[in-house]
Coordinates of C-alpha atoms and ligand atoms in Angstrom, one line a residue:
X1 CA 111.8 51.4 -27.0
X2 CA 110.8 47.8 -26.3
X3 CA 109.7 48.9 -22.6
X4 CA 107.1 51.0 -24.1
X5 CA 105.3 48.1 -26.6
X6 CA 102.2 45.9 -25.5
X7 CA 104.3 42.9 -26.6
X8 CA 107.9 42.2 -25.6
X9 CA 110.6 40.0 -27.2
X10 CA 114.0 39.2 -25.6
X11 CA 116.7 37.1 -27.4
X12 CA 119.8 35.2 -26.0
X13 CA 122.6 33.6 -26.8
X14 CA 126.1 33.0 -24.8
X15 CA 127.9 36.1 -25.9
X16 CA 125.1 38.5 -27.3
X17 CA 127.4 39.1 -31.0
X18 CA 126.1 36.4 -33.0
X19 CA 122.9 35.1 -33.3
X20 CA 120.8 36.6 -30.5
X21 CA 121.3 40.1 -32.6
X22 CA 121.3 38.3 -35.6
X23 CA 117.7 36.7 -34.6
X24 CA 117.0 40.5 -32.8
X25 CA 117.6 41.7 -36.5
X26 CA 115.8 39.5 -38.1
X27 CA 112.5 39.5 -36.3
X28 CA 113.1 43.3 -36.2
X29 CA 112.5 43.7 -39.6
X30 CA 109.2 41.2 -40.3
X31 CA 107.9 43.6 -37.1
X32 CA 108.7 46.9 -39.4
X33 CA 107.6 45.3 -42.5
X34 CA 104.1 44.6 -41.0
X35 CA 103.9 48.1 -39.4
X36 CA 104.2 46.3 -36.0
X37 CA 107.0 48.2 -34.3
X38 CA 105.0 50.2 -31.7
X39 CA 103.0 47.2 -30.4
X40 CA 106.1 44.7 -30.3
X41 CA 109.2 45.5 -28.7
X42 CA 112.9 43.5 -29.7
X43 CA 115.3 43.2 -27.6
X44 CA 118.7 40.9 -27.0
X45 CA 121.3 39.7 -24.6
X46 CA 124.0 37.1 -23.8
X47 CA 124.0 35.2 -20.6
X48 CA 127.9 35.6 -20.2
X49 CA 129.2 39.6 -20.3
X50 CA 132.7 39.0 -22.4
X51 CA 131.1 41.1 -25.2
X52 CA 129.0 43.9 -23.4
X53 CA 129.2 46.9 -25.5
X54 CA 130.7 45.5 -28.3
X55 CA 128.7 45.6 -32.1
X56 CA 127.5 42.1 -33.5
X57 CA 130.5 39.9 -34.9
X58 CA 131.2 41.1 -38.5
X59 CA 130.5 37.7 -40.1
X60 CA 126.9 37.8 -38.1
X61 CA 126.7 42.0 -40.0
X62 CA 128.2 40.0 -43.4
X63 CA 125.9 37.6 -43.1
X64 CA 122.9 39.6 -42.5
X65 CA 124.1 41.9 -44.8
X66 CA 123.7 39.7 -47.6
X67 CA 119.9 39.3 -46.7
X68 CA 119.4 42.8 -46.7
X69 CA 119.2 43.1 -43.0
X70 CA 121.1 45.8 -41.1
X71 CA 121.9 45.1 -37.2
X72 CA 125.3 48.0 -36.6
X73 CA 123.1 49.8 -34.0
X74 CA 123.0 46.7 -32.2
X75 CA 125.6 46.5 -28.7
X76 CA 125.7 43.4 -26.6
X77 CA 124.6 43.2 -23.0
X78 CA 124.1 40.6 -20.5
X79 CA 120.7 39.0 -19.7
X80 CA 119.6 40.3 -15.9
X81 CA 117.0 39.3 -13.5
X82 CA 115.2 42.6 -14.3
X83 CA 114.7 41.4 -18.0
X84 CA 112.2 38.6 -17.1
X85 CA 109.8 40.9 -15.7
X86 CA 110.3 43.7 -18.7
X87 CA 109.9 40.6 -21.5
X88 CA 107.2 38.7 -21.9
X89 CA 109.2 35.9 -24.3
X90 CA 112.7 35.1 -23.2
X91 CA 114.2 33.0 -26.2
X92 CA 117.0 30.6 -26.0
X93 CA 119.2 29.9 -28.6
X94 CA 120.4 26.4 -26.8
X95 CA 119.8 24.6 -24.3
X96 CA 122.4 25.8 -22.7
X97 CA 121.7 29.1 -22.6
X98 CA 117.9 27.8 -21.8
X99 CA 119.4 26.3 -18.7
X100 CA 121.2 29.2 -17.6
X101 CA 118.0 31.8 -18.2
X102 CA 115.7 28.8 -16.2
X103 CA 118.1 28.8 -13.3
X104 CA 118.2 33.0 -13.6
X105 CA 114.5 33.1 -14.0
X106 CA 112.8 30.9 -11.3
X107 CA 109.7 29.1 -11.2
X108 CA 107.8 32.2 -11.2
X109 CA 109.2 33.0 -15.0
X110 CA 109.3 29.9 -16.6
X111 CA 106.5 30.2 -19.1
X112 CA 108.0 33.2 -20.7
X113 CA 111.3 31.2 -21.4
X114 CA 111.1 28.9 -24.1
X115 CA 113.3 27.7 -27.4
X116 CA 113.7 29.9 -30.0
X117 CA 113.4 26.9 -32.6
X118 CA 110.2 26.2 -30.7
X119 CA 108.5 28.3 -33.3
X120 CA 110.1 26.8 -36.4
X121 CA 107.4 25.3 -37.3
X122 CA 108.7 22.0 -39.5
X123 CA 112.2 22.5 -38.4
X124 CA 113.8 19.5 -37.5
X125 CA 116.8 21.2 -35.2
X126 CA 116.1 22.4 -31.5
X127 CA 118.5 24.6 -31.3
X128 CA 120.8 27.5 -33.1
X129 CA 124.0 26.1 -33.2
X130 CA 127.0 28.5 -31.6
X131 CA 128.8 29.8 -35.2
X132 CA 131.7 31.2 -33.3
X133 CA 134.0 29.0 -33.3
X134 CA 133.2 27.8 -37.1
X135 CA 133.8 28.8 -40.9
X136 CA 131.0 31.2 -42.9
X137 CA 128.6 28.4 -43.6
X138 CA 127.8 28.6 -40.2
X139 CA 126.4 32.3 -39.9
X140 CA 124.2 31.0 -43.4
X141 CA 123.0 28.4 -41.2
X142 CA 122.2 30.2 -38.1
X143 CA 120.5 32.6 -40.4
X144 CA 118.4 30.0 -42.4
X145 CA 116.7 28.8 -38.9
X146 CA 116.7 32.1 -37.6
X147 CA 114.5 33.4 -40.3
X148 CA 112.1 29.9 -40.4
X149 CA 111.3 31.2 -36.5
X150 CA 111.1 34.6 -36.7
X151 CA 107.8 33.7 -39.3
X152 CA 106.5 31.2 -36.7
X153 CA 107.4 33.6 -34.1
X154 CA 105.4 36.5 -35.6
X155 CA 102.2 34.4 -35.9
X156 CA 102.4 33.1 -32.3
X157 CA 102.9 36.8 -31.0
X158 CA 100.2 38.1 -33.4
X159 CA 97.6 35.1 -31.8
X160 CA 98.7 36.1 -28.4
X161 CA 97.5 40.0 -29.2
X162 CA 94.6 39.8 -30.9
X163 CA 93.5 36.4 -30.0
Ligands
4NP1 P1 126.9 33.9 -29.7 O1 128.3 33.4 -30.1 O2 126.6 33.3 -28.4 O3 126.0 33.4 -30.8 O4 127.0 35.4 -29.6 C1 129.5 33.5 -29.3 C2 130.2 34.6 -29.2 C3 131.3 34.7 -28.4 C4 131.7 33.6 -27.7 C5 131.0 32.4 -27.8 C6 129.8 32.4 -28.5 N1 132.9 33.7 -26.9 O5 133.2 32.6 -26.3 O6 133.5 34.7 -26.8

């Protein structure tokens, strides 16, 4: 699906359960509500391969859930080399997982990888905390700056299509 839009959108995170599918699920939905899901394609992947297969954590579902977003389709892979010619927006959730898709990617790539917060516009935090390893207020939190960049995000792509 995300091969055949004009536009395409890769998320990552470290293990692909928690927030890249949670931001995947997220800016999913804005794309649906605006009637946008043949022109911009959603995809997401974790730079380690622990998870591959395996549906989003259930406190990421919970979480999302309770927003009204669904993301059980969802099954985690691992980012490739082949995924920065297929995207044209490689989003980090961290810097470390920006470091890791930088030193994956190459010089030839680097302007599609970026910061996911990058397009929070008036967010103070760079990056999407890991929730893992935390309580529930974490996946609320994660959510809260997921949803402040999808907007931003949706604009950007928007400008970038129909400039
Ligand atoms: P994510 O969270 O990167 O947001 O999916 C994590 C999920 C699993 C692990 C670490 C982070 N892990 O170490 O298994």
């Amino acid at each position: 699906m995300a091969n055949k839009s004009l536009f395409r959108v890769l998320f990552v995170c470290l293990g692909n359960i928690c927030r890249s599918p949670m931001a995947e699920g997220t800016f999913r939905a804005l794309v649906q509500g605006e009637n946008l899901q043949d022109i911009i394609g959603t995809d997401s992947a974790g730079t380690g391969s622990w998870h591959v297969g395996s549906p989003p954590d259930r406190r990421a579902q919970g979480e999302m859930a309770s927003r009204g977003y669904g993301i059980s389709d969802l099954r985690a892979r691992q980012v490739s080399r082949a995924d920065f010619d297929a995207f044209d927006l490689v989003l980090a959730m961290d810097y470390d997982n920006l470091e890791d898709l930088q030193n994956l990617a190459g010089a030839q790539y680097e302007d599609k990888v970026r910061l996911f917060l990058d397009f929070a516009d008036g967010e103070a935090a760079d990056e999407v905390p890991d929730p893992y390893h935390g309580g529930p207020d974490g996946f609320a939190h994660v959510l809260d700056l997921v949803e402040a960049a999808s907007r931003g995000l949706l604009a950007h792509v928007r400008a970038r299509l129909d400039p």
